[in-house]
mmCIF file of C-alpha atoms in Angstrom:
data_model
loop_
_atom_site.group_PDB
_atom_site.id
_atom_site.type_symbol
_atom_site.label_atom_id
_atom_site.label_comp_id
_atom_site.label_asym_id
_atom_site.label_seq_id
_atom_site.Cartn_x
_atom_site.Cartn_y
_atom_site.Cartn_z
ATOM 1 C CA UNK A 1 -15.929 -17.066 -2.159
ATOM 2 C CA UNK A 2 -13.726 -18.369 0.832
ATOM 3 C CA UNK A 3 -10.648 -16.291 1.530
ATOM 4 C CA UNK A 4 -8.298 -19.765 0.507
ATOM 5 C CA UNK A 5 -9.857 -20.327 -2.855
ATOM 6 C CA UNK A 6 -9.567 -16.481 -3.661
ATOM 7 C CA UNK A 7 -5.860 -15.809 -2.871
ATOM 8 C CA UNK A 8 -2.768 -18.011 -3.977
ATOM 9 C CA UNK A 9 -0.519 -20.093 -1.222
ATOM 10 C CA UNK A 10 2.414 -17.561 -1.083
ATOM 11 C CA UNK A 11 3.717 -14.693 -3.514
ATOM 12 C CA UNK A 12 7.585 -15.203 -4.162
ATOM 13 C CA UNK A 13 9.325 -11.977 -3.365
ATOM 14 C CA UNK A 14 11.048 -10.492 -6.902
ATOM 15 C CA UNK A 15 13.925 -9.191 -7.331
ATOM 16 C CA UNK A 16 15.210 -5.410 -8.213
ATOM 17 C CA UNK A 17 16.425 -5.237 -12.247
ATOM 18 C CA UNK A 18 18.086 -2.846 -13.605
ATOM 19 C CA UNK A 19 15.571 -0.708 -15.028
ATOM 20 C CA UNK A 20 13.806 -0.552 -11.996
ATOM 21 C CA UNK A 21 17.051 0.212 -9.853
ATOM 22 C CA UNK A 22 18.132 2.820 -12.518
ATOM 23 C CA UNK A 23 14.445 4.509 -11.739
ATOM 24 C CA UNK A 24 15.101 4.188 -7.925
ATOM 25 C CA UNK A 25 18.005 6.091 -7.962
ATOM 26 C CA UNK A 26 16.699 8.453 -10.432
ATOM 27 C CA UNK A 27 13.688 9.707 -8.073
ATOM 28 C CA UNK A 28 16.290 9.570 -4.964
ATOM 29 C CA UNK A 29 14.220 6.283 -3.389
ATOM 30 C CA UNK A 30 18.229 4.089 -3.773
ATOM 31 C CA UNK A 31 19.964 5.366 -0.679
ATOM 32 C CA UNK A 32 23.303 3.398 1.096
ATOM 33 C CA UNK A 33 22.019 2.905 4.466
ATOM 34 C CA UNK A 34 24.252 1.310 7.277
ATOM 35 C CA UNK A 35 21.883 -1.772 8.010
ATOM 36 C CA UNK A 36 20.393 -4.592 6.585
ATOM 37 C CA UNK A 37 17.421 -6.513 6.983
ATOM 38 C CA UNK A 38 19.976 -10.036 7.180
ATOM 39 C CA UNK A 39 21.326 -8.069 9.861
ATOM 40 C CA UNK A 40 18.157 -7.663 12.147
ATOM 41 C CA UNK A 41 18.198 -11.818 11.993
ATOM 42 C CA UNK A 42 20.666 -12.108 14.548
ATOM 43 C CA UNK A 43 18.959 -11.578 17.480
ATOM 44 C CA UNK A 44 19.433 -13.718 20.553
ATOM 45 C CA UNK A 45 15.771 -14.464 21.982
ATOM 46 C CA UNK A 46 11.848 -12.850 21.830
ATOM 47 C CA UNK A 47 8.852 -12.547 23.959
ATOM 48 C CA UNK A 48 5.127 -12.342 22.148
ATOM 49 C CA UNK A 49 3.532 -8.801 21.999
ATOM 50 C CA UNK A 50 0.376 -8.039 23.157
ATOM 51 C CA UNK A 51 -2.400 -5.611 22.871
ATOM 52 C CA UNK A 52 -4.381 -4.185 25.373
ATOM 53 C CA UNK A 53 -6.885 -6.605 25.467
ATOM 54 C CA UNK A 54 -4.238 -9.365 26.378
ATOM 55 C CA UNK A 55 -4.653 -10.759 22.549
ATOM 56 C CA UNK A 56 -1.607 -12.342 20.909
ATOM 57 C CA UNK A 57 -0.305 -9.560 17.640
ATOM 58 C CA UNK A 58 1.582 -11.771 16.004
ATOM 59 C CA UNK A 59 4.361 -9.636 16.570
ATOM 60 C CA UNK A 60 7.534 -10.617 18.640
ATOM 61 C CA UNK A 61 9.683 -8.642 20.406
ATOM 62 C CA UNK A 62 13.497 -9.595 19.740
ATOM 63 C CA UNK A 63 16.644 -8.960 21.938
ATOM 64 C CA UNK A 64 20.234 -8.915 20.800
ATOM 65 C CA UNK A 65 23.558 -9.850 22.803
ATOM 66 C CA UNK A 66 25.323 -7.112 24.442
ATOM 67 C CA UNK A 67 27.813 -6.792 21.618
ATOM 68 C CA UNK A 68 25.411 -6.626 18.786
ATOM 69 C CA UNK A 69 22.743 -4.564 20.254
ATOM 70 C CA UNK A 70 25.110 -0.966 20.291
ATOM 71 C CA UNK A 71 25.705 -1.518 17.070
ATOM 72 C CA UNK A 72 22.221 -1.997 16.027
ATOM 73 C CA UNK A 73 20.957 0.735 18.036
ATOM 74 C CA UNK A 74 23.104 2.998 16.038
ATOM 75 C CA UNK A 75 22.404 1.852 12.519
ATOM 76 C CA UNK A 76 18.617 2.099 13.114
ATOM 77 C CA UNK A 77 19.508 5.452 14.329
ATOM 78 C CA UNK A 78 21.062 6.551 11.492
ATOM 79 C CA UNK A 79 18.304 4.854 8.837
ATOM 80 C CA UNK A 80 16.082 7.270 10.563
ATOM 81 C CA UNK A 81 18.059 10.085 10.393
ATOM 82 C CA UNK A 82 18.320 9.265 6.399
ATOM 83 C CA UNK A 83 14.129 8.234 6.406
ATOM 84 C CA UNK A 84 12.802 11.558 8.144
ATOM 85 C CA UNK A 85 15.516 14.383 8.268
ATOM 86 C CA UNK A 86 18.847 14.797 6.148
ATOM 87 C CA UNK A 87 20.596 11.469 6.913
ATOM 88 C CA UNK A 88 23.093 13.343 9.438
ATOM 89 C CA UNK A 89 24.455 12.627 12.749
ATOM 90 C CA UNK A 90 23.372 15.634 14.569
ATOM 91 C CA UNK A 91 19.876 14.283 15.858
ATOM 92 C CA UNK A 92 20.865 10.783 16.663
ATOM 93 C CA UNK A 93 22.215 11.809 20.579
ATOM 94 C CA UNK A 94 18.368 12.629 21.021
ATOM 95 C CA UNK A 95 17.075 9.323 19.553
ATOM 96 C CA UNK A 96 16.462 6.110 21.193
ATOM 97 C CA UNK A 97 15.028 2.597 20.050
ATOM 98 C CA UNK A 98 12.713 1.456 22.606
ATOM 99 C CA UNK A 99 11.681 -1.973 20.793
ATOM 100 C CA UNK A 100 12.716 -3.832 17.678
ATOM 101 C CA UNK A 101 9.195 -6.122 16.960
ATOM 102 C CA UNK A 102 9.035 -9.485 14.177
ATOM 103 C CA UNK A 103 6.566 -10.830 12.573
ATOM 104 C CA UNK A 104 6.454 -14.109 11.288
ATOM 105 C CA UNK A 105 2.525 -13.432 9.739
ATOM 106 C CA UNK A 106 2.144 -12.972 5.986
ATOM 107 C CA UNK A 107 5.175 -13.198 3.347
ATOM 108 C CA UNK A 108 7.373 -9.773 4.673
ATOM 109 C CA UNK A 109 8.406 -11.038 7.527
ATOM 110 C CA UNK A 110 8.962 -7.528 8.536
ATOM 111 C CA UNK A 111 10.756 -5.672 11.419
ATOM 112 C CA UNK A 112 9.414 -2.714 13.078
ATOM 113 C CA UNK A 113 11.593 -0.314 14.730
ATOM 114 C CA UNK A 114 9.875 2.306 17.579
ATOM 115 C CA UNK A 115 12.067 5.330 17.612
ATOM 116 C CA UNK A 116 11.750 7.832 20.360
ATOM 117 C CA UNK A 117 13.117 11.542 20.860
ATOM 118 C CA UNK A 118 14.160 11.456 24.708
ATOM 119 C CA UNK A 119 13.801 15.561 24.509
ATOM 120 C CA UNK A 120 9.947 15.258 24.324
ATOM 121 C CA UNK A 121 8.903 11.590 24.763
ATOM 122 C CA UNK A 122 7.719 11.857 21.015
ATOM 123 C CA UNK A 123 7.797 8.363 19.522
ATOM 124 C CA UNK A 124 7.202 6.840 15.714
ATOM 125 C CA UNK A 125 7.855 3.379 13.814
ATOM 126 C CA UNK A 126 9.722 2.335 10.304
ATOM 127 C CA UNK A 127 9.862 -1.009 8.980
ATOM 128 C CA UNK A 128 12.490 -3.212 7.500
ATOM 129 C CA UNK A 129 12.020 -5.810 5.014
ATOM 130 C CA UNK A 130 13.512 -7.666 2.650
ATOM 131 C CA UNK A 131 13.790 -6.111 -1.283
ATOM 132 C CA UNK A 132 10.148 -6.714 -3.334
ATOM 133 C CA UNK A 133 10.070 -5.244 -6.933
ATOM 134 C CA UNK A 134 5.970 -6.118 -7.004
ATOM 135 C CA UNK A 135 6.431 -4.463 -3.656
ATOM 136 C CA UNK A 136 8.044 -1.219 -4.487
ATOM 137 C CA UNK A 137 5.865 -1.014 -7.726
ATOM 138 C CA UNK A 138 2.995 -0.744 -5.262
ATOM 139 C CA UNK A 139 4.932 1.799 -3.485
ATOM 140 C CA UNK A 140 5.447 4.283 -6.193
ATOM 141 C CA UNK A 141 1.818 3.473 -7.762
ATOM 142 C CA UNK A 142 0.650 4.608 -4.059
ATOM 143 C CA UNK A 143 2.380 7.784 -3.879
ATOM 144 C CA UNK A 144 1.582 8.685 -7.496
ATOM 145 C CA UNK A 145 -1.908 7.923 -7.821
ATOM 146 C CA UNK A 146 -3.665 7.960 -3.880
ATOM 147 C CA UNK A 147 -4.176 11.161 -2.578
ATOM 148 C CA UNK A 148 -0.703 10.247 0.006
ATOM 149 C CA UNK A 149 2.771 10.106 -0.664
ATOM 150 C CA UNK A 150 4.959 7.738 0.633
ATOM 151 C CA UNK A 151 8.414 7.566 2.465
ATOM 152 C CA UNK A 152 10.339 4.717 1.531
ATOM 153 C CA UNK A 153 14.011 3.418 0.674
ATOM 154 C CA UNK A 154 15.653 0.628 -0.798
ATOM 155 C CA UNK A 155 19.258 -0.526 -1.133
ATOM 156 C CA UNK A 156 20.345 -3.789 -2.234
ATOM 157 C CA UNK A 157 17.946 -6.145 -0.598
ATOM 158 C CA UNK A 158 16.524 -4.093 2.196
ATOM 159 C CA UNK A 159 13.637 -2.088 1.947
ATOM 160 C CA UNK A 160 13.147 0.507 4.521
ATOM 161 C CA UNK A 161 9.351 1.887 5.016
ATOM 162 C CA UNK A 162 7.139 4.861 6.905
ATOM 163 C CA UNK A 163 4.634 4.056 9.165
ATOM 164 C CA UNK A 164 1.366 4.531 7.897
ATOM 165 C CA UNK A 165 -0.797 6.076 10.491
ATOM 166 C CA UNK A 166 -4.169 4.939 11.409
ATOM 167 C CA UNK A 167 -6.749 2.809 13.228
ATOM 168 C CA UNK A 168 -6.523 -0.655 12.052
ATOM 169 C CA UNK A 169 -9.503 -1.808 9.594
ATOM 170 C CA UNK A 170 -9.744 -5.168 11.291
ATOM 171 C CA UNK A 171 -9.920 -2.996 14.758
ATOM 172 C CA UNK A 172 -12.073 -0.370 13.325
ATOM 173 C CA UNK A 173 -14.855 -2.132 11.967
ATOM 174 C CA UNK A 174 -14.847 -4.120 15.769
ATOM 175 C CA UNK A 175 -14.657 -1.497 18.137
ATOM 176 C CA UNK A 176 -15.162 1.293 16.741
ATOM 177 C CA UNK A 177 -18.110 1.702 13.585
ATOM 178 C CA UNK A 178 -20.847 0.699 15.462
ATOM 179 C CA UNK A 179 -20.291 3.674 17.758
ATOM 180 C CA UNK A 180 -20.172 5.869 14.443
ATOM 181 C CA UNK A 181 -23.552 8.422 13.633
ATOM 182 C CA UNK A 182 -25.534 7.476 10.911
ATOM 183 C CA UNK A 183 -24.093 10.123 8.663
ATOM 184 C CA UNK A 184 -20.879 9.203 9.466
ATOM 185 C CA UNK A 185 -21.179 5.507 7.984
ATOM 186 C CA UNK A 186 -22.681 7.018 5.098
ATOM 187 C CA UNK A 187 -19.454 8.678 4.571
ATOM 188 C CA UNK A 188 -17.401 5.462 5.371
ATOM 189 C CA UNK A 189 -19.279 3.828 2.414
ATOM 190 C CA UNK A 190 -18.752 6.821 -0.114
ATOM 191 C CA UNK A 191 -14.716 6.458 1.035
ATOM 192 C CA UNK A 192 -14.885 2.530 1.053
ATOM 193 C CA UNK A 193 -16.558 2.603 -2.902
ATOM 194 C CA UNK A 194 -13.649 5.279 -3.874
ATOM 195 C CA UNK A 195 -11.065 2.704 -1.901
ATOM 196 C CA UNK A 196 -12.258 -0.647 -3.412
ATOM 197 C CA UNK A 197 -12.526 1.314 -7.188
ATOM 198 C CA UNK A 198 -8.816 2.589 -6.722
ATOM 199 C CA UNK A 199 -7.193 -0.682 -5.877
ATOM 200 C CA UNK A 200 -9.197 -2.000 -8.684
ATOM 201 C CA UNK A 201 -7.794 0.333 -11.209
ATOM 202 C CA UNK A 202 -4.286 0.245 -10.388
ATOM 203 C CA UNK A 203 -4.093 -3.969 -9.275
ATOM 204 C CA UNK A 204 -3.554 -3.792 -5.773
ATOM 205 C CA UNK A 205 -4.573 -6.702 -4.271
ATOM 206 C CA UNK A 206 -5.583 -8.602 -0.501
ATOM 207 C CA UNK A 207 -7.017 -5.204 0.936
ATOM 208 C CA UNK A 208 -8.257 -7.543 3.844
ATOM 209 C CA UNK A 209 -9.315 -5.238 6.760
ATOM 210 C CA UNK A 210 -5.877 -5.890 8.235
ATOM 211 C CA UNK A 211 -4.093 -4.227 5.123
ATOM 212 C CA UNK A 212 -5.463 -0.750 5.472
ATOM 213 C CA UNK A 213 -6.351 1.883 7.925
ATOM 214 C CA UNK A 214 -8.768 4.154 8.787
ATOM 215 C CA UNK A 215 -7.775 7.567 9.131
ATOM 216 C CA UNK A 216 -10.560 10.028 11.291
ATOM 217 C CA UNK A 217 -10.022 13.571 9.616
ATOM 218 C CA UNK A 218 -11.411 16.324 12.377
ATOM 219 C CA UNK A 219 -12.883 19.056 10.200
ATOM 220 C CA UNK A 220 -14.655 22.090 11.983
ATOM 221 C CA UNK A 221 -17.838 20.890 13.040
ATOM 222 C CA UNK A 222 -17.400 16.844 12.629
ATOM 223 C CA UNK A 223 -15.125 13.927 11.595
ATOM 224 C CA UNK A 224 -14.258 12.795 8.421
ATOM 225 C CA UNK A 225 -12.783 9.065 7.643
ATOM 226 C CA UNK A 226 -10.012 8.298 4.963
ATOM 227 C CA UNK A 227 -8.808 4.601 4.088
ATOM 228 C CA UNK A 228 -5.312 3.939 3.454
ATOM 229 C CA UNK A 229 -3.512 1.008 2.046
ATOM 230 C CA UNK A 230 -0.495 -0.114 4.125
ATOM 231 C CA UNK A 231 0.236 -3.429 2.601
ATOM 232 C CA UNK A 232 1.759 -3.280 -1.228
ATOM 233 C CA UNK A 233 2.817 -6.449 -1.281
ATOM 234 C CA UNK A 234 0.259 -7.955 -3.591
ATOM 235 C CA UNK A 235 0.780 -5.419 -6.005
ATOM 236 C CA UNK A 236 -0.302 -6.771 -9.388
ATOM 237 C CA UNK A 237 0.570 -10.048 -9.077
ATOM 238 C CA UNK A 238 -3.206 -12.787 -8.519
ATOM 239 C CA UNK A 239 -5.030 -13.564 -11.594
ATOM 240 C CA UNK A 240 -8.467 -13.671 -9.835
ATOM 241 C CA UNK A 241 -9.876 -9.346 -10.842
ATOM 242 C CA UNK A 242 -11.996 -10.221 -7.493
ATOM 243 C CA UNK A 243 -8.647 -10.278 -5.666
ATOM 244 C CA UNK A 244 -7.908 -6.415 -6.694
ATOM 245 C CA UNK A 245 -11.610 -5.308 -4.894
ATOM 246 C CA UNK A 246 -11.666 -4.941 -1.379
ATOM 247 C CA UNK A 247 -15.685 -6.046 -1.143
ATOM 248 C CA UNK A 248 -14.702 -9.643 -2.148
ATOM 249 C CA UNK A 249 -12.866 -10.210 1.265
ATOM 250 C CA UNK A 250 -15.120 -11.706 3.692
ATOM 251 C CA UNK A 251 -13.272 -9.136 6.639
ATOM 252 C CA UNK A 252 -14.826 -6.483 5.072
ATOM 253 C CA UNK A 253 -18.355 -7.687 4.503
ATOM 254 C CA UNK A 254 -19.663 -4.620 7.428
ATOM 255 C CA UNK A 255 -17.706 -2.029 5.241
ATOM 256 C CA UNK A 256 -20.056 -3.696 1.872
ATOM 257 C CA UNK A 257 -22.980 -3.415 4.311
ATOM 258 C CA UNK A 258 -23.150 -0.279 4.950
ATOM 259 C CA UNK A 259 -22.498 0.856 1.212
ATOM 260 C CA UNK A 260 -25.425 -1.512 0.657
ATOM 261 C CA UNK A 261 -27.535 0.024 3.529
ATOM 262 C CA UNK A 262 -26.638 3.858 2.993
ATOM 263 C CA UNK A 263 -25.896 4.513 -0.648
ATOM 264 C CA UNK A 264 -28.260 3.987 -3.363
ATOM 265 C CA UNK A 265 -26.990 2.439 -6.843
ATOM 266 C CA UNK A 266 -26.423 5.709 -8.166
ATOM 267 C CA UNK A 267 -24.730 7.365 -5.786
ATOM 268 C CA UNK A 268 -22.311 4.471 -5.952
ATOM 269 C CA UNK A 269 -22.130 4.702 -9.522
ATOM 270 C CA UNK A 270 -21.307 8.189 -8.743
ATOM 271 C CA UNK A 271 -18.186 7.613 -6.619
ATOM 272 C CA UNK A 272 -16.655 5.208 -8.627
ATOM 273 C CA UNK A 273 -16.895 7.742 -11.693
ATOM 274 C CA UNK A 274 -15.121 10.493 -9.391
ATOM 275 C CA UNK A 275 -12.555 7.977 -8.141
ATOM 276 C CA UNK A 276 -11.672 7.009 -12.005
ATOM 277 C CA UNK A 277 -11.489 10.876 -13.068
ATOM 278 C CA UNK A 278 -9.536 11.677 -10.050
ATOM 279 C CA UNK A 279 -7.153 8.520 -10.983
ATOM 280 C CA UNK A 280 -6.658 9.640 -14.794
ATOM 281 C CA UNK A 281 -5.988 13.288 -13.627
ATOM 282 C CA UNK A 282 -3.107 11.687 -11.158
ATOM 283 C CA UNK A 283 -2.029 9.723 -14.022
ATOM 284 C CA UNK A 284 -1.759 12.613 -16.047
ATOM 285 C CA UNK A 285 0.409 15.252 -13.391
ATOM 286 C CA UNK A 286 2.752 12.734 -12.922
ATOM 287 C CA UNK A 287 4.175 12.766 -15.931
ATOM 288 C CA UNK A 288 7.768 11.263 -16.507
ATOM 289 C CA UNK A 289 7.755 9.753 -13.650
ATOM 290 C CA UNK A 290 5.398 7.677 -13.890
ATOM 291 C CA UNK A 291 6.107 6.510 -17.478
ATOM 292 C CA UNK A 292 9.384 5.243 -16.218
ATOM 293 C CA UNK A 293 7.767 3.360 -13.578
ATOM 294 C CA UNK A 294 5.635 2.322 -16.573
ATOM 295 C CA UNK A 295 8.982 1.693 -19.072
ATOM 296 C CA UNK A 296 10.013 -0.317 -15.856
ATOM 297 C CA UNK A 297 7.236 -2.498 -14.650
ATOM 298 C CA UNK A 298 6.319 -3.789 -18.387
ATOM 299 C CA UNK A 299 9.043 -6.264 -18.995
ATOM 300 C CA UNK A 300 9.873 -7.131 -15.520
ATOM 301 C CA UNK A 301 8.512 -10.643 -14.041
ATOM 302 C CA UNK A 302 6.154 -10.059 -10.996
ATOM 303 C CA UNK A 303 3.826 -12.639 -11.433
ATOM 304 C CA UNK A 304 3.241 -16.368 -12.843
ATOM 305 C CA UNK A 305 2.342 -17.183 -16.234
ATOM 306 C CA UNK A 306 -1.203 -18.501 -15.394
ATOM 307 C CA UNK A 307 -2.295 -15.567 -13.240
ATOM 308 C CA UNK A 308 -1.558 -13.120 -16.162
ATOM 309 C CA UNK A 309 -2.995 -15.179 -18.445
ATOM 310 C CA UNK A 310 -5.925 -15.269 -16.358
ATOM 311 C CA UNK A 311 -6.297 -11.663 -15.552
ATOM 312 C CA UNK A 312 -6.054 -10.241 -18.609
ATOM 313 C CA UNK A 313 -8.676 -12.597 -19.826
ATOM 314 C CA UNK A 314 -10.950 -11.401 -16.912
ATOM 315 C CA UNK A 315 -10.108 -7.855 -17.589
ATOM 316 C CA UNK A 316 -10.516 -8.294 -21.286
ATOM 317 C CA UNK A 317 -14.182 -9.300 -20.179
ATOM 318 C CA UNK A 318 -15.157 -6.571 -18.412
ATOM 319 C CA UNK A 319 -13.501 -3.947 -20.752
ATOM 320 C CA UNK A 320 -13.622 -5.647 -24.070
ATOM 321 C CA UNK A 321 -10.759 -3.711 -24.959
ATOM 322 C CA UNK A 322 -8.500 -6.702 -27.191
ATOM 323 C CA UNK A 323 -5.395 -5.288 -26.483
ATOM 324 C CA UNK A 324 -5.212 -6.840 -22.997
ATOM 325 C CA UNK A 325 -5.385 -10.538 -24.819
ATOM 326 C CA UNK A 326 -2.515 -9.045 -26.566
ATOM 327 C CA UNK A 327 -0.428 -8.280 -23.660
ATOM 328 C CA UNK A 328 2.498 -11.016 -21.728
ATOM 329 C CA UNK A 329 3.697 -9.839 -18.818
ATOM 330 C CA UNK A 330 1.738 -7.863 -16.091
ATOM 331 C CA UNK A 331 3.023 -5.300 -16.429
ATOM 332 C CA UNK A 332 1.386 -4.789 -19.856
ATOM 333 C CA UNK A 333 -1.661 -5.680 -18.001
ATOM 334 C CA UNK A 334 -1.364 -2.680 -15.295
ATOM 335 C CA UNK A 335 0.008 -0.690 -18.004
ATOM 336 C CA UNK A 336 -3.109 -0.841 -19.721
ATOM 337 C CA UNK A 337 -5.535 -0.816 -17.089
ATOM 338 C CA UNK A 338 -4.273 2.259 -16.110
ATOM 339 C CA UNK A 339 -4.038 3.691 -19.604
ATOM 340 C CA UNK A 340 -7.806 2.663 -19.869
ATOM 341 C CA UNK A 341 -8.520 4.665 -17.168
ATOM 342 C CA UNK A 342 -6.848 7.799 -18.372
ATOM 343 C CA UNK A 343 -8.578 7.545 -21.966
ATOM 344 C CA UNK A 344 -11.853 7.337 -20.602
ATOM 345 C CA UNK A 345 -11.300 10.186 -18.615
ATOM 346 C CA UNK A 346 -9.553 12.175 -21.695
ATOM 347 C CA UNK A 347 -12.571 11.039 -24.285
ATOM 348 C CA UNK A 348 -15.515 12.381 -21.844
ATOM 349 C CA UNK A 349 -13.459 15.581 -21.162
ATOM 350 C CA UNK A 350 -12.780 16.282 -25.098
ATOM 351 C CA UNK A 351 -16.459 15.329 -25.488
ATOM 352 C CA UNK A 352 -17.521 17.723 -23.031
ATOM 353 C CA UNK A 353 -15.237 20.676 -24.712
ATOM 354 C CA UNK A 354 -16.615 19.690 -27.958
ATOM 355 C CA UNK A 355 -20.536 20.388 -26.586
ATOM 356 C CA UNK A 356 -19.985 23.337 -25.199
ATOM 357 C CA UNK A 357 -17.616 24.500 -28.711
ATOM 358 C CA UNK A 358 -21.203 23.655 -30.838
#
């Protein structure tokens, strides 16, 4: 299926209610910061950015007037005092911006800020974009239910976000895997099945190779890959399932090669059980917080009437569980996907205790 016929035109960007605000503030994710993203707008001109290779990014480096610029220097300074230490001024003397980067690709539109510590030459990025709720759904579900957590903030319509470290999937799957052993793309394809079965359970969508990283782990004696989501911004929101599993994208057809070349059906079958158990047991530690998220996401509007009338049709299908005809927004639709998840896991677990009572 081509990449156009599988993902919609454009996802509108929603905004924050008040139940979701009231849960931001709650878990200390609302913070006043001194910028906004309207802000970054006003720059005065930009050159293209690119790689080593000489190849366009599709980011653009922007350059304020005189006037603006000391200003803006100082506000970023201070977001990333609030981001990565305790929102004082005391560090921001050893801070600099060295670049301020746009990109016009995709629906963010984000900015990306490259902070550096003139003590030690020790550099690292945030990004600024505009307010999401699907978005900051993704977010939270990300934190609570991957094995990372997540830095992030939000006030009013500005959403300020961590740089996710890693190689580029896109770049990665190029340069890079085949120079990997054999054994090591045998792991790959264990971590890609866990990947593509976790997006699946809790609706992230468009995991294009672009949209995560890989992450090379050095244990002891050899190297161990992780994949990481760093796009949330199709958080629950197609009606196409296919959208929510990474091997439908046609970028990541060598990552579905090698899980076809070095895993047999039940070793796959395998993973995707331990990736649902270790899921459900997430879903279970976190508790309160994420049944607000929960109380939260299920009457807000994140998506269009068709594509939740189409998902939970298509999730219905695969589950046969009728309360997903039942549900109207998706957020009932994650909301029980995820609570599908969690009973499984609970019903083989009581099962299990109940053999080894008798």
């Amino acid at each position: 299926m081509s990449e156009e016929k599988l993902m919609s035109k454009k996802k509108p960007a929603y905004p924050v209610h008040k139940k979701l605000d009231a849960y931001l503030d709650r878990y200390n994710r609302k913070i006043e910061i001194p910028i906004f993203y309207e802000d970054l707008l006003r720059f005065s001109g930009s050159v293209v950015v690119y790689d080593a290779d000489g190849e366009d990014t599709l980011w653009v480096r922007v350059y304020y007037s005189d006037s603006d610029r000391k200003e803006i220097d100082m506000s970023l300074k201070q977001v990333y005092s609030i981001l990565h230490s305790d929102g004082s001024n005391r560090i921001l003397e050893y801070l600099n911006v060295d670049a301020v980067d746009f990109c016009t690709f995709g629906n963010s539109k984000p900015f990306r800020i490259k902070v550096r510590n003139i003590l030690n030459d020790n550099y690292t990025y945030f990004y600024v974009k505009k307010t999401d709720a699907s978005r900051i759904y993704g977010l939270e579900l990300e934190h609570m239910l991957s094995p990372y957590n997540l830095n992030f903030l939000v006030y009013k319509d500005t959403l300020i976000e961590e740089h996710i470290a890693g190689i580029p999937g896109d770049v990665f799957i190029k340069d890079m895997l085949p120079k990997c052993t054999e054994s090591e793309k045998a792991q790959l394809a264990k971590e890609f099945v866990k990947f593509n079965e976790r997006c699946m359970i809790r609706l992230l969508g468009d995991m294009r190779s672009y949209n995560y990283v890989i992450v090379p782990v050095h244990d002891f004696d050899h190297v161990v890959y992780k994949i990481r989501a760093i796009d949330f911004d199709q958080q629950s929101f197609e009606g196409k399932l296919k959208v929510y599993r990474p091997q439908f994208f046609k970028e990541n057809y060598k990552m579905v090669e090698l899980v076809r070349d070095k895993l047999l059906k039940s070793s796959v079958d395998q993973y995707k059980i331990e990736e649902r158990s270790i899921v459900a047991k997430r879903i279970l530690s976190s508790g309160n917080r994420i049944r607000r998220l929960i109380s939260a996401v299920k009457p807000d509007t994140i998506s269009l009437p068709e594509n939740i009338e189409r998902l939970k049709l298509e999730i219905y299908e695969l589950t046969k569980d009728m309360d997903f005809k039942k549900s109207t927004t998706m957020g009932e639709v994650l909301s029980l996907a995820l609570d599908f998840v969690k009973r499984n896991y609970e019903d083989v677990s009581m099962k299990q205790i109940m053999e080894k009572k008798f």
